[in-house]
CSV table of C-alpha atoms and ligand atoms in Angstrom, one decimal:
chain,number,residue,atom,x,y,z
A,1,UNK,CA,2.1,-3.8,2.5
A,2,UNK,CA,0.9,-0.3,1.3
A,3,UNK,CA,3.2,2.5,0.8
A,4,UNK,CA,1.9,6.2,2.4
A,5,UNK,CA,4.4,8.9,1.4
A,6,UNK,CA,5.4,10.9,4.4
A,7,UNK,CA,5.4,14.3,2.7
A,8,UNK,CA,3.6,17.5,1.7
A,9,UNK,CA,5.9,18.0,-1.3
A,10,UNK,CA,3.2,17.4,-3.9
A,11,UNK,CA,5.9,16.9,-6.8
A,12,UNK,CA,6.9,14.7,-5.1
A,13,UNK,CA,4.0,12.9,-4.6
A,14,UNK,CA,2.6,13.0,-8.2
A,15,UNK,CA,6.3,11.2,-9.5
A,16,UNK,CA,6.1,8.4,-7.0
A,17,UNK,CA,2.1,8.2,-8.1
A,18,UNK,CA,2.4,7.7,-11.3
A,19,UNK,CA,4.6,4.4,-11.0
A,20,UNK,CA,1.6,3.5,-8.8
A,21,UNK,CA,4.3,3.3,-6.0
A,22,UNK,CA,1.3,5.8,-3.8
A,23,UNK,CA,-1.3,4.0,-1.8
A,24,UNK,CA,-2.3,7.3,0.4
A,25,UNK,CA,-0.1,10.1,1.8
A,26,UNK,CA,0.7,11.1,5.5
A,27,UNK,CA,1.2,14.6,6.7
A,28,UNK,CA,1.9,16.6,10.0
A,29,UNK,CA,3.1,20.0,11.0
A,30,UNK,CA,6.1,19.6,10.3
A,31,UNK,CA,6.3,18.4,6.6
A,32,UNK,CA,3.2,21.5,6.3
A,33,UNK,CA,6.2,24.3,7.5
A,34,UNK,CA,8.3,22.4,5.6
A,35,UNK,CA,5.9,22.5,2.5
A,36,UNK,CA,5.7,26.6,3.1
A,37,UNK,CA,1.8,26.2,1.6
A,38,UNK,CA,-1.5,26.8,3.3
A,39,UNK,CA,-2.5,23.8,5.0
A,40,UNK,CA,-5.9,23.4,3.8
A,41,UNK,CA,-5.0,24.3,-0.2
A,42,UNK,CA,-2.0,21.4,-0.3
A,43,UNK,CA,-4.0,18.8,1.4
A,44,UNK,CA,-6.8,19.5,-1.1
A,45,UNK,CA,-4.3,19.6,-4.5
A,46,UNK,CA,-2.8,16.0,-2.9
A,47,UNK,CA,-6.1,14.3,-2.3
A,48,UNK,CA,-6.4,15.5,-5.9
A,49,UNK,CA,-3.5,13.5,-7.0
A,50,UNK,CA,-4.1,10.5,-4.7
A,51,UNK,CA,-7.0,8.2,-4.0
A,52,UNK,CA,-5.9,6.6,-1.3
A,53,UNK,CA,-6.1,7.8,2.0
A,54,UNK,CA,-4.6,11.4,3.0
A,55,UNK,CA,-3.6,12.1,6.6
A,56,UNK,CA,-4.0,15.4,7.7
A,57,UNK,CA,-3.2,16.3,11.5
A,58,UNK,CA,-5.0,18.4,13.9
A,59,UNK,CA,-3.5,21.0,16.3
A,60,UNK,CA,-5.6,21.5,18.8
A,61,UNK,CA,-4.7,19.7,22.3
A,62,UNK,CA,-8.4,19.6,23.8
A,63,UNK,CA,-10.6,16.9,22.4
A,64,UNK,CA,-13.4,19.3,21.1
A,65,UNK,CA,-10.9,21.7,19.8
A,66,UNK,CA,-9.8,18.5,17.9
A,67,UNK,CA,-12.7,17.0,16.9
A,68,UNK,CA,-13.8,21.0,15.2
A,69,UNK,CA,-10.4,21.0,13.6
A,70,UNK,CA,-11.1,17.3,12.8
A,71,UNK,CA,-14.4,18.1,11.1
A,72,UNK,CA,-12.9,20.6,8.5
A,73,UNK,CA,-10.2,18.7,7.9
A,74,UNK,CA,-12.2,16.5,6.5
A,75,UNK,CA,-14.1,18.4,4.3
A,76,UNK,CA,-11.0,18.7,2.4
A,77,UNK,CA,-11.9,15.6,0.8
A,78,UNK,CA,-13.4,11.8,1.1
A,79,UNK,CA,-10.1,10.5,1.4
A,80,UNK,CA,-9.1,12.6,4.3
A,81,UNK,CA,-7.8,10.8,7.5
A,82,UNK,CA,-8.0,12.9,10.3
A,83,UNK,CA,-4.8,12.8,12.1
A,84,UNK,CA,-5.0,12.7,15.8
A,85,UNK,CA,-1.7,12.7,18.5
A,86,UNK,CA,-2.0,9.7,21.4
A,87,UNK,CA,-2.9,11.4,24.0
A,88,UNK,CA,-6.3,11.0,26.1
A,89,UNK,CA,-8.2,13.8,24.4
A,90,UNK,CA,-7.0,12.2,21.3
A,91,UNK,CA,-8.7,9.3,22.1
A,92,UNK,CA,-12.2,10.7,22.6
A,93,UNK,CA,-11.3,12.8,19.3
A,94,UNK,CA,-10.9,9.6,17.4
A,95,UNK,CA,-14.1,8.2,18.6
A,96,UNK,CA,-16.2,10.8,17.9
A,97,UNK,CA,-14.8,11.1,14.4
A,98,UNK,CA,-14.6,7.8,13.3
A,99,UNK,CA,-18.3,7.7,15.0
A,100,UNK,CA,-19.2,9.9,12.2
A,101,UNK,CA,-17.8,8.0,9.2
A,102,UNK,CA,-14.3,9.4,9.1
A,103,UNK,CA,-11.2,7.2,9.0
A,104,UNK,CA,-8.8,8.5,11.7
A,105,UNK,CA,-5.1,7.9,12.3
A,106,UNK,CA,-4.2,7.9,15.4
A,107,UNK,CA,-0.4,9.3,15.3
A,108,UNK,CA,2.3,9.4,18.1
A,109,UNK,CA,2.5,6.1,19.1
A,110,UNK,CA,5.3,4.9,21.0
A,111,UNK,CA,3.7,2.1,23.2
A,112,UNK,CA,2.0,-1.6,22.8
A,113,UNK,CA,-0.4,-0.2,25.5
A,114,UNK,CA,-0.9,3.4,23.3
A,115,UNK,CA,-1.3,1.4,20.5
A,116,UNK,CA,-4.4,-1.4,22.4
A,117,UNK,CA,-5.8,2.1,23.4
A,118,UNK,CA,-6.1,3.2,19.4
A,119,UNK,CA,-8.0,-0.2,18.5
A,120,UNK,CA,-10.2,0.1,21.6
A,121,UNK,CA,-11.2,3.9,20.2
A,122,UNK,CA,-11.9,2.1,16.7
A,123,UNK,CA,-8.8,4.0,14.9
A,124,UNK,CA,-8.7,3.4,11.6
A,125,UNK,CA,-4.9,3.2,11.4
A,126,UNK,CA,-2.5,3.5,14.4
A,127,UNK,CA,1.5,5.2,14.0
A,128,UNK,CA,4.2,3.7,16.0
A,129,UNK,CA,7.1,6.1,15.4
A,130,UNK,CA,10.1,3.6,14.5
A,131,UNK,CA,12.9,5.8,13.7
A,132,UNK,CA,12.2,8.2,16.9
A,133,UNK,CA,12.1,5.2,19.6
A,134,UNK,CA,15.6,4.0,17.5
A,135,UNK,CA,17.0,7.5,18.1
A,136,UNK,CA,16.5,7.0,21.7
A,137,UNK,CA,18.2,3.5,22.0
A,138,UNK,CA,14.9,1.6,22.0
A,139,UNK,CA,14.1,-0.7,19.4
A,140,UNK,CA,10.8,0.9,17.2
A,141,UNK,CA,10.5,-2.7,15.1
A,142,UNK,CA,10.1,-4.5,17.8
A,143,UNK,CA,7.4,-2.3,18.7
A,144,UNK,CA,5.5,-2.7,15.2
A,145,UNK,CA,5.9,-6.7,15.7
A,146,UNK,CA,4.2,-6.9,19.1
A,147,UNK,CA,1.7,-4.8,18.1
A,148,UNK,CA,1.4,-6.9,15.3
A,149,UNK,CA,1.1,-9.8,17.5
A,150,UNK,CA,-1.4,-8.2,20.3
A,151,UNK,CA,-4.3,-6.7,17.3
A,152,UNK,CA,-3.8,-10.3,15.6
A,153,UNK,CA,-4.5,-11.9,18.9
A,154,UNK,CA,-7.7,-10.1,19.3
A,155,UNK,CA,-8.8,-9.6,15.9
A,156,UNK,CA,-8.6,-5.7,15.9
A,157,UNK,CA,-8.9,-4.0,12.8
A,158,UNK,CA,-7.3,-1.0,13.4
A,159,UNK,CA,-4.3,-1.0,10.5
A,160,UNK,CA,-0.4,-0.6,11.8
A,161,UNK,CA,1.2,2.3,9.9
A,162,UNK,CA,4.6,2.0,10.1
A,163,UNK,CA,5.8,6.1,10.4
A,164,UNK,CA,9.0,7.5,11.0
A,165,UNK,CA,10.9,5.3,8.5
A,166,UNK,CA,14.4,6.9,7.9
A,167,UNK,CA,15.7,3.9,6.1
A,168,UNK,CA,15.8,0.9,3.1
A,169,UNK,CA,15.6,-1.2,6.3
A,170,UNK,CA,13.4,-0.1,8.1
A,171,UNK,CA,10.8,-0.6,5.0
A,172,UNK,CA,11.7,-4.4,4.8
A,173,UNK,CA,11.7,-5.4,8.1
A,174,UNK,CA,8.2,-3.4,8.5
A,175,UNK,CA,7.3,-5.9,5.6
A,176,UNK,CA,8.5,-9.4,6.9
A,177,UNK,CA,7.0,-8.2,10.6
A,178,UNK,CA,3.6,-7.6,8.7
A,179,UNK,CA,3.0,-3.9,9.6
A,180,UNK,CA,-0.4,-3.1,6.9
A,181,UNK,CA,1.3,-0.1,6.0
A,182,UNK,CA,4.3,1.9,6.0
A,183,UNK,CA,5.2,5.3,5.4
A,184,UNK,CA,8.3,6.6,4.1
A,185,UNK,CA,9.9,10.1,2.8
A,186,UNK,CA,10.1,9.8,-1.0
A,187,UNK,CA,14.0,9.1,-0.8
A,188,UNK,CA,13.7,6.2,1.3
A,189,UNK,CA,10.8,5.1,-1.1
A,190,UNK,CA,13.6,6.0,-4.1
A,191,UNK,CA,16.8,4.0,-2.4
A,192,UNK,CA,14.7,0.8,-2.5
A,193,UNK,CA,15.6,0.6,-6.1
A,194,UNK,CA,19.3,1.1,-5.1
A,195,UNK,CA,21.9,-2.5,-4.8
A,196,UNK,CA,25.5,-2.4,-5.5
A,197,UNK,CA,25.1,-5.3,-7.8
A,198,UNK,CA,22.8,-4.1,-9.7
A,199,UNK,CA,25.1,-1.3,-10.6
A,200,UNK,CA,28.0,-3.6,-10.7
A,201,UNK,CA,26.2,-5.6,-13.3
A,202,UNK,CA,24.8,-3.1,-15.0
A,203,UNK,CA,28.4,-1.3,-15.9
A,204,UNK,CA,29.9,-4.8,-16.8
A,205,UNK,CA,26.8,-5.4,-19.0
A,206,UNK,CA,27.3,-1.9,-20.6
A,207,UNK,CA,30.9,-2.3,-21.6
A,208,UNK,CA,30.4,-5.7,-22.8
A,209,UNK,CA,27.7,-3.9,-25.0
A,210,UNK,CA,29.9,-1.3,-26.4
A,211,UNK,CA,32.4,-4.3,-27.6
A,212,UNK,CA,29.6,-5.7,-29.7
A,213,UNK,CA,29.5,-2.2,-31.6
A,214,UNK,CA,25.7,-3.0,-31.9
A,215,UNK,CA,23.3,-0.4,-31.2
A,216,UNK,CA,19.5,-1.6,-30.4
A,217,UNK,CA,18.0,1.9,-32.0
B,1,E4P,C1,4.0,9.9,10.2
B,1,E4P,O1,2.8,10.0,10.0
B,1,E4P,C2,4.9,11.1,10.6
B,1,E4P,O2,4.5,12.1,9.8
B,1,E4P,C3,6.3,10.8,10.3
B,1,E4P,O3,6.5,9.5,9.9
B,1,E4P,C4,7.3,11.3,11.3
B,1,E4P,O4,8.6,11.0,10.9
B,1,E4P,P1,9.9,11.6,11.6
B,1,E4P,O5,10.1,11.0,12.9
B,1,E4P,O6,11.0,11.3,10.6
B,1,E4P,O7,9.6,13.1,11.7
C-alpha cells in the first residue's frame, strides 16, 4: 500500500520524506487555510519535495469552471493530481482532464455507486472518506472493501485512496482490505511506530543495560 500524506504542512512533509515513508501528498481547502500559504506557491515547494503524485483540489462547482481551475493546477507541476469533488460536474471535469494526460482524483466519495461512477470517468485515484462515514455511524471500511471488490470484479484501474484516516487502525485495516493507497495526517503516519511493548521492552532492556556498567561509545 502507498502512503499520501494528508497535509499542506511542508515540514512536515519533507521529515516523513526523507525516511522514504512519502509516496505523494493529498491536499484540499482545508489543510490550504490551515497551511495560511498561497495555494499555488505550497503546492509548487511540495511537488518540489515529492515525486510522487500531489493532489491539489479545485473550487469551482461548474464543470468548466473546474476543468479551468483544473488546467492551472496542473501547471504547478508533472506530478500534480487534479482534485475534483463527486458530484456530476465533477465527473465531466475528470474526463476532460484525464482526456488530456492529467491524473485526477476524484475526492468526496462516500458511495460504492460514486465510487463505479469515478472508474467509469477514468479517474486516476478515487477517495472514499472513512473517518467521516464513521463519524456518522456508518462503517467507511466497509466501504473501501466493496469497492475493493466491485473495481476487482471488473478490472477497473482507477486506484482506491483511502482518505480521511484519523487512526493506527484505520491504516491497517485499509492495508489487509487492499485499498492501493491510503492517506493519513503525519501523526497518524507517526503513531504507527507506537506499541506498549515496545516501550515496555525497551525500558527493561535499558535498565538491564545500566547494570552492566558498559557503555557501547
Ligand atoms: C483526502 O484527500 C482529504 O484531504 C482528507 O483525507 C479529509 O480528511 P478529514 O475527513 O479528516 O478532513
Amino acid at each position: 500500500m502507498k502512503f499520501f500524506v494528508d497535509t499542506a504542512d511542508v515540514e512536515a512533509i519533507a521529515e516523513l520524506n526523507e525516511l522514504g515513508m512519502v509516496d505523494g501528498v493529498t491536499t484540499n481547502p482545508s489543510l490550504i487555510l490551515k497551511s495560511g500559504r498561497d495555494i499555488l506557491e505550497v503546492t509548487r515547494e511540495i511537488c518540489g519535495i515529492v515525486s510522487g503524485p500531489v493532489s491539489a483540489e479545485v473550487v469551482a462547482l461548474k464543470a468548466d469552471d473546474m476543468i479551468a481551475e483544473g488546467r492551472k493546477l496542473a501547471k504547478i507541476a508533472d506530478n500534480i493530481a487534479v482534485k475534483v469533488p463527486l458530484t456530476w460536474d465533477g465527473l465531466k471535469a475528470c474526463k476532460v482532464l484525464t482526456g488530456e494526460g492529467n491524473m485526477v482524483n476524484v475526492t468526496l466519495c462516500f458511495s460504492v455507486n460514486q465510487a463505479l461512477l469515478a472508474a467509469k470517468a477514468g479517474a486516476t485515484f478515487v477517495s472514499p472518506f472513512i473517518g467521516r462515514l464513521d463519524d456518522i455511524n456508518a462503517d467507511g471500511m466497509e466501504l473501501i472493501a466493496d469497492i475493493r471488490r466491485i473495481y476487482d470484479n471488473y478490472g477497473f484501474e482507477t486506484r482506491i485512496l483511502a482518505a480521511s484516516i484519523r487512526s493506527v487502525n484505520h491504516m491497517s485495516q485499509a492495508a489487509l482490505i487492499g485499498a492501493d493507497v491510503a492517506t493519513a495526517p503525519p501523526k497518524v503516519i507517526k503513531a504507527m511506530a507506537n506499541h506498549p511493548l515496545t516501550d515496555k521492552g525497551l525500558d527493561g532492556f535499558l535498565k538491564d543495560w545500566a547494570k552492566t556498567g558498559q557503555k557501547i561509545l
